[in-house]
PDB file of C-alpha atoms in Angstrom:
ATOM      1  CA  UNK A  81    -247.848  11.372  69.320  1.00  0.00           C
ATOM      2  CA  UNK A  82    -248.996   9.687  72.482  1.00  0.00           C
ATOM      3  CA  UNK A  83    -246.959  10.412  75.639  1.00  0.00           C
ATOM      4  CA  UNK A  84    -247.345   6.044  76.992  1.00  0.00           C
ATOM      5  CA  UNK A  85    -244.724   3.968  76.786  1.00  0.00           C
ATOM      6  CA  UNK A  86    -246.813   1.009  75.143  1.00  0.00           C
ATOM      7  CA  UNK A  87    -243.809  -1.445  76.426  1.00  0.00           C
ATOM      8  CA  UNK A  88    -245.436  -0.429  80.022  1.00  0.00           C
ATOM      9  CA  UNK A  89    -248.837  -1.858  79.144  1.00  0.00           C
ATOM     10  CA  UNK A  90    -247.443  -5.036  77.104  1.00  0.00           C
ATOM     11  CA  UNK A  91    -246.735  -7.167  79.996  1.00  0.00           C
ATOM     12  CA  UNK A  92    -243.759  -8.575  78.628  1.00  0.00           C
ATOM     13  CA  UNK A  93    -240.425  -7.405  79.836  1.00  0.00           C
ATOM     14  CA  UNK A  94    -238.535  -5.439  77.353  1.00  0.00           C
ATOM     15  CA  UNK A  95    -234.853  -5.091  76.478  1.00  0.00           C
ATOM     16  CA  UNK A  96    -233.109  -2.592  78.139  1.00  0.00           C
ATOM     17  CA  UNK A  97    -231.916   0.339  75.223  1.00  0.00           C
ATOM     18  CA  UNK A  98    -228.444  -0.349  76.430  1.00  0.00           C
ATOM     19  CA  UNK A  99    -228.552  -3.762  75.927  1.00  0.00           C
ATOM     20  CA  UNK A 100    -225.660  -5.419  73.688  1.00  0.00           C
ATOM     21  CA  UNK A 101    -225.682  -8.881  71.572  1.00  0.00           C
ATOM     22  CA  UNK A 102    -222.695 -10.884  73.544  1.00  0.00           C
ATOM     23  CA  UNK A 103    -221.807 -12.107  70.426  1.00  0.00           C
ATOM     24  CA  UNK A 104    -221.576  -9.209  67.571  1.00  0.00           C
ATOM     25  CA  UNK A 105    -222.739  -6.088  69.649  1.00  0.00           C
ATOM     26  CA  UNK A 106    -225.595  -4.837  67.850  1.00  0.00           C
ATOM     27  CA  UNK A 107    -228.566  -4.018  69.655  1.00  0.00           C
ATOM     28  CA  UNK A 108    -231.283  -6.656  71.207  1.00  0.00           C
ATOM     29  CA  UNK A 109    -234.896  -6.122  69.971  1.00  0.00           C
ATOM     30  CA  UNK A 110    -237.988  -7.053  71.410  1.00  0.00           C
ATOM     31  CA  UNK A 111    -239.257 -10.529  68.788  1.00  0.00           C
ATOM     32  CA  UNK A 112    -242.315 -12.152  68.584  1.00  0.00           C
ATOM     33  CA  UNK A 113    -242.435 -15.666  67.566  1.00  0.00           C
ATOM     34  CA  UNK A 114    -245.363 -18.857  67.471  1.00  0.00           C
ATOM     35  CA  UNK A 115    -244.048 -19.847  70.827  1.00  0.00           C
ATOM     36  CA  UNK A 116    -244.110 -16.051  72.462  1.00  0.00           C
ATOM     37  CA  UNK A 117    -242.034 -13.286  72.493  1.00  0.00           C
ATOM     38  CA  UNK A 118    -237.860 -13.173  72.789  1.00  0.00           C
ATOM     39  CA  UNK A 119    -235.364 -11.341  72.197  1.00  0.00           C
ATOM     40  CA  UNK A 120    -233.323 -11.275  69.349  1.00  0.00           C
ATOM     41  CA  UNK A 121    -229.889  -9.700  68.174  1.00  0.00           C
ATOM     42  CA  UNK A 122    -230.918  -6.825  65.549  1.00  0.00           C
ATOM     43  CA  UNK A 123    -228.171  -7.882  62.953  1.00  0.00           C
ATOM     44  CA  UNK A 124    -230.614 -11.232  62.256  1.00  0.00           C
ATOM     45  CA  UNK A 125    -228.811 -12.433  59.538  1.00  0.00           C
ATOM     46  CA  UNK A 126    -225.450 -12.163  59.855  1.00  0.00           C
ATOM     47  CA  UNK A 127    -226.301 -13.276  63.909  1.00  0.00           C
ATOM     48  CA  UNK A 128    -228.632 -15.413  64.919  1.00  0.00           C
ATOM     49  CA  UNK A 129    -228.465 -15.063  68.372  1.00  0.00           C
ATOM     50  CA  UNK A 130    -232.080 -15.275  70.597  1.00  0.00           C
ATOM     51  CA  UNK A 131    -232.890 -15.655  74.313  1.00  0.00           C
ATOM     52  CA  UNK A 132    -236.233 -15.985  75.776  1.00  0.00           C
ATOM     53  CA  UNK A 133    -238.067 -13.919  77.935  1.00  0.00           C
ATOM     54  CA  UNK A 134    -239.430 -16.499  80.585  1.00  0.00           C
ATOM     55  CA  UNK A 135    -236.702 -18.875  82.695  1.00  0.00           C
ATOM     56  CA  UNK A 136    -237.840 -22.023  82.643  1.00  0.00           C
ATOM     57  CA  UNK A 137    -237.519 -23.464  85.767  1.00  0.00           C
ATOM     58  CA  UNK A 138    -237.654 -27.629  86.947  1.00  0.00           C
ATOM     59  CA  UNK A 139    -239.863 -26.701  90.445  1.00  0.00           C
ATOM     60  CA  UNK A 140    -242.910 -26.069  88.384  1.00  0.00           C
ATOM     61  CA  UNK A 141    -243.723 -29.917  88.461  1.00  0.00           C
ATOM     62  CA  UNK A 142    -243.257 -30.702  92.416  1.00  0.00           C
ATOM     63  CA  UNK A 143    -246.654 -31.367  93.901  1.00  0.00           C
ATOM     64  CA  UNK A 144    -245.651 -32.039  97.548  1.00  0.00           C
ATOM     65  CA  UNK A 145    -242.723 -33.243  99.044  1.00  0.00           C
ATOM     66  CA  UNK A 146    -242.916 -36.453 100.910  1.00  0.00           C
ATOM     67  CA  UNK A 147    -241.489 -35.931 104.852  1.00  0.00           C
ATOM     68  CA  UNK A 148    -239.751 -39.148 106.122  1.00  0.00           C
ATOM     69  CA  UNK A 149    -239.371 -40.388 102.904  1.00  0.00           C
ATOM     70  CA  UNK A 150    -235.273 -40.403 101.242  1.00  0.00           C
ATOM     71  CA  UNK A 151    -234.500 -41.182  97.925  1.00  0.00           C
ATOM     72  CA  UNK A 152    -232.423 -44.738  98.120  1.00  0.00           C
ATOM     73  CA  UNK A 153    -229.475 -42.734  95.071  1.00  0.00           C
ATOM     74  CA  UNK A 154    -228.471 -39.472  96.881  1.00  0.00           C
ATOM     75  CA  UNK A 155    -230.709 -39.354  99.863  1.00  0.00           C
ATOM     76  CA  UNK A 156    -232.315 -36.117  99.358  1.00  0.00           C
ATOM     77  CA  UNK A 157    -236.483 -36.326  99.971  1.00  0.00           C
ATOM     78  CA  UNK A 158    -239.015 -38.121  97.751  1.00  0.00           C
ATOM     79  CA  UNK A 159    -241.825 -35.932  96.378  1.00  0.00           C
ATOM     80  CA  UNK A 160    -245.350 -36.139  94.561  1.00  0.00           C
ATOM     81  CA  UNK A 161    -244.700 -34.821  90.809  1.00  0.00           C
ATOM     82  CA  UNK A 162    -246.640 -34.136  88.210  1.00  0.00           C
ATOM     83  CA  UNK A 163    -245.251 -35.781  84.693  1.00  0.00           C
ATOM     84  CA  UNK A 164    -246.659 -36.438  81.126  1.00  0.00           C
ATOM     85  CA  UNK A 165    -248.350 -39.430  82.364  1.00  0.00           C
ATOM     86  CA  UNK A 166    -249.736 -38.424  85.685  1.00  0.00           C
ATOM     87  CA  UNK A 167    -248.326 -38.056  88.931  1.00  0.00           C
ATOM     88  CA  UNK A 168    -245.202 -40.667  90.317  1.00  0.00           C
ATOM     89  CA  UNK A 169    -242.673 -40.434  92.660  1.00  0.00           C
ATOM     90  CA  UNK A 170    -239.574 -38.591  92.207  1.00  0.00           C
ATOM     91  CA  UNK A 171    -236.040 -37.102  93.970  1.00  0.00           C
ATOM     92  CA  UNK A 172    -236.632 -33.665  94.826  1.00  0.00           C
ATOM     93  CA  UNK A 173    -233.482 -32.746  93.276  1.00  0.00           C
ATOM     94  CA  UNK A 174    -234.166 -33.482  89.663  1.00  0.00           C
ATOM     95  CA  UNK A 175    -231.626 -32.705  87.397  1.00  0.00           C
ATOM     96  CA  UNK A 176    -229.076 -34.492  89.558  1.00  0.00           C
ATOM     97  CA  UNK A 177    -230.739 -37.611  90.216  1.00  0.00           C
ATOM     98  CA  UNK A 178    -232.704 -39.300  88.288  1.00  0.00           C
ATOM     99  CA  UNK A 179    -235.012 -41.513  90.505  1.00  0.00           C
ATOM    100  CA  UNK A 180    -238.493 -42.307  90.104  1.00  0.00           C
ATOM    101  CA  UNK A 181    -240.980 -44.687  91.807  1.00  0.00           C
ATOM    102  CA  UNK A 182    -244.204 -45.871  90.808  1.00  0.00           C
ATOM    103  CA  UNK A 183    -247.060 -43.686  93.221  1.00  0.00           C
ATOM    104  CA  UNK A 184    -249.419 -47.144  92.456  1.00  0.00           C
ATOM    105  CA  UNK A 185    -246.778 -49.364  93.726  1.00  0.00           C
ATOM    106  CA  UNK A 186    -247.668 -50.785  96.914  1.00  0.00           C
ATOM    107  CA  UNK A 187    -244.500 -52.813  97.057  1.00  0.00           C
ATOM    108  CA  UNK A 188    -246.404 -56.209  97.238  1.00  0.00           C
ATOM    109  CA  UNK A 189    -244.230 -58.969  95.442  1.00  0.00           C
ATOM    110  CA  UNK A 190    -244.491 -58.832  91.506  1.00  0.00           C
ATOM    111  CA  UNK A 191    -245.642 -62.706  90.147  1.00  0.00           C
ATOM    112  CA  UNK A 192    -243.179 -64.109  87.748  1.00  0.00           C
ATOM    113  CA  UNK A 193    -243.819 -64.534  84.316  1.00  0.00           C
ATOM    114  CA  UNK A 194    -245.733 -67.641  83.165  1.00  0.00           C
ATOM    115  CA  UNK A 195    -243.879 -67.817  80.055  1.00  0.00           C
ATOM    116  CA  UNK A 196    -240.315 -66.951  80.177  1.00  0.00           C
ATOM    117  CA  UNK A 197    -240.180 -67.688  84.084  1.00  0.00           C
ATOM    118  CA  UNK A 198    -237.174 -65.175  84.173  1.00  0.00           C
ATOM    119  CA  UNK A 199    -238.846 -61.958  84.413  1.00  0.00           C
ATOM    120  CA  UNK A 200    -242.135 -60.755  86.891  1.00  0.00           C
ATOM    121  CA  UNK A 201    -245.397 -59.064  85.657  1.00  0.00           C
ATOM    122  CA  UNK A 202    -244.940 -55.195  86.681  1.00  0.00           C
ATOM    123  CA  UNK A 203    -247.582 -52.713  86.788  1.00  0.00           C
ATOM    124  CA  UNK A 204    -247.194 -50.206  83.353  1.00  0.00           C
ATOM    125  CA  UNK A 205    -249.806 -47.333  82.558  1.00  0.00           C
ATOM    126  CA  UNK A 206    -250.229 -46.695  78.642  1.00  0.00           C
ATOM    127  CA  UNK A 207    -250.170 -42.968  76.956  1.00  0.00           C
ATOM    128  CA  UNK A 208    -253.880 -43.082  77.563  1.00  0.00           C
ATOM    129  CA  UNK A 209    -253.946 -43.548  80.995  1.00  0.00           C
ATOM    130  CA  UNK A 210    -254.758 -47.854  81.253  1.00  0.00           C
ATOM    131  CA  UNK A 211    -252.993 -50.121  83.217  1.00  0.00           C
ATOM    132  CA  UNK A 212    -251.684 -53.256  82.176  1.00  0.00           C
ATOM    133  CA  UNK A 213    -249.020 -55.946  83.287  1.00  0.00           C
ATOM    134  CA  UNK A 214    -245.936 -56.545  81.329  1.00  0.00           C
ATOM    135  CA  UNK A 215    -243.249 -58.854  81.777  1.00  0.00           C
ATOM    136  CA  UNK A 216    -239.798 -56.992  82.848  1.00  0.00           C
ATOM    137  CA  UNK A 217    -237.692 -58.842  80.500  1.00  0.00           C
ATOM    138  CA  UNK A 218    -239.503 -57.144  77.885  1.00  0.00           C
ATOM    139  CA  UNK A 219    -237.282 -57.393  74.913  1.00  0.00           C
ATOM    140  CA  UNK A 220    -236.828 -60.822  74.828  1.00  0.00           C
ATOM    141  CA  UNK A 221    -240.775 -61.692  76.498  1.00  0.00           C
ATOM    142  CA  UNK A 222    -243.624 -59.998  75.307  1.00  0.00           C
ATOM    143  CA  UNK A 223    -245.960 -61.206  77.472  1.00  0.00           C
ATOM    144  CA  UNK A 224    -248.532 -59.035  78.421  1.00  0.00           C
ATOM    145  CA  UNK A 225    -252.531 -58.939  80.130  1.00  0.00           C
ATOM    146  CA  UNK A 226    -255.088 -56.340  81.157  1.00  0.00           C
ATOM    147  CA  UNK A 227    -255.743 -57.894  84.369  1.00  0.00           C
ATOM    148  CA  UNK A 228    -254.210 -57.769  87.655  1.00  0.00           C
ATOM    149  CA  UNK A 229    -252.096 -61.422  87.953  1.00  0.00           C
ATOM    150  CA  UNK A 230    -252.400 -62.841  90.881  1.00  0.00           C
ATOM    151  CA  UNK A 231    -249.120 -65.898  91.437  1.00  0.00           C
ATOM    152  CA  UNK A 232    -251.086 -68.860  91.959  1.00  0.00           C
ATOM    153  CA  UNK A 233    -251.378 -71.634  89.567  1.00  0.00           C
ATOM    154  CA  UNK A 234    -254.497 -72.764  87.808  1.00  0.00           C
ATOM    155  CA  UNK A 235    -255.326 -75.765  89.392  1.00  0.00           C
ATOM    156  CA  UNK A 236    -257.063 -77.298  85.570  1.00  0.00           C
ATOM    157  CA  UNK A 237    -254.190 -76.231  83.222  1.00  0.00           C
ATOM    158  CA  UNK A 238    -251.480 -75.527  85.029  1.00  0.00           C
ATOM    159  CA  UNK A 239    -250.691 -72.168  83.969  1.00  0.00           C
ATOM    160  CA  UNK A 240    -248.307 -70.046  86.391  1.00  0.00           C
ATOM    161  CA  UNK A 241    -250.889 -66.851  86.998  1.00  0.00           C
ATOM    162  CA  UNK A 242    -254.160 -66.654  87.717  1.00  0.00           C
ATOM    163  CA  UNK A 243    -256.019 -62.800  87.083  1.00  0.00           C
ATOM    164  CA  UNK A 244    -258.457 -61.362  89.099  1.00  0.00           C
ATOM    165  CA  UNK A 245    -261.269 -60.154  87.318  1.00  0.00           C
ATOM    166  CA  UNK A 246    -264.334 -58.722  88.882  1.00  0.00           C
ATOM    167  CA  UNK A 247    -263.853 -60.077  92.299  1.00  0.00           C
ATOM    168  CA  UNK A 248    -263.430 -63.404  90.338  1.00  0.00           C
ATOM    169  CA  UNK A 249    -259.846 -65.091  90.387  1.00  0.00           C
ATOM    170  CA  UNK A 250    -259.785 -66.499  86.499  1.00  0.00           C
ATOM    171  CA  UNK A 251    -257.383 -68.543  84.125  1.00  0.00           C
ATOM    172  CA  UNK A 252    -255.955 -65.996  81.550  1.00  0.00           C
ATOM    173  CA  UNK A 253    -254.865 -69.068  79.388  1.00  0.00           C
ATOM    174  CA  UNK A 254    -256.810 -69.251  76.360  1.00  0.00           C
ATOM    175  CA  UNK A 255    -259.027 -72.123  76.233  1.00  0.00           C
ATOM    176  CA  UNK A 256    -259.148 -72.926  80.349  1.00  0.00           C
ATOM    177  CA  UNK A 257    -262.179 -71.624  81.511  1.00  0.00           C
ATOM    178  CA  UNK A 258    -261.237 -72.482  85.183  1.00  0.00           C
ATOM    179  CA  UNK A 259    -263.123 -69.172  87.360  1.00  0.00           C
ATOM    180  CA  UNK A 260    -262.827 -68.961  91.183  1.00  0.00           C
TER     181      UNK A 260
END
């Protein structure tokens, strides 16, 4: 019999003997699971209560905080945060505000929509990483290009936008070749 405590070695905080279900009572046991260890009440069946061992915590996504910068809902500070898509602008107090900014956004006016004239052509960034430009009324306009609109007309066809493309200012319409 060896005199270690292996729950010394395991790196995992363990449940205190003493420790009580607050449901039923019974004792809480150490539980290992596919997404880590927990603890679970001993009387499994007839309880199913579990907690985990790590808190998850909110901060863990805050790059840097933004001095001089207020968020224009509750006025706390802006910061850098990292998100499932990349990094954006956010309120430093998360869960009760909800604001977020675009970090590419360099608050330059948006063109308006060539085809429904009722929305503008915002900056979006796919799952994969690519930007596009999408019209803001976007259930009832679907209107959508790769390249960065620039709100001139073409001076051949008329359209509303012109794109630049490689340095180039070009006529997105199909079948205008009009380049710049």
């Amino acid at each position: 019999m060896s005199k270690i405590d292996p729950s010394l070695f395991s790196g995992l905080p363990s449940a205190q003997p003493g420790e009580a279900c607050p449901r039923c009572g019974a004792a809480l046991q150490l539980r290992h699971g596919k997404h880590g260890a927990f603890l679970g009440c001993s009387a499994y069946p007839d309880c199913d209560y579990l907690r985990p061992l790590k808190v998850i915590e909110h901060d863990d996504d805050v790059e840097k905080p933004l001095e001089g910068s207020v968020c224009p809902l509750c006025g706390h500070t802006l910061a850098i945060r990292k998100g499932r898509y990349g990094l954006f602008i956010g309120c430093s107090h998360y869960p009760a505000c909800h604001y977020v900014a675009d970090i590419n956004d360099q608050g330059n006016g948006d063109p308006a929509c060539p085809v429904c004239s009722k929305g503008h052509l915002v900056a979006r960034t796919s799952r994969y990483g690519k930007r596009f430009y999408a019209c803001d009324a976007y259930p009832g306009c679907r209107y959508i290009i790769n390249d960065k609109p620039v709100a001139k007309t073409c001076p051949d066809c008329g359209f509303g936008i012109l794109t630049e493309r490689k340095g180039r200012l070009c006529c997105p319409q199909k079948g205008c070749g009009y380049q710049q």
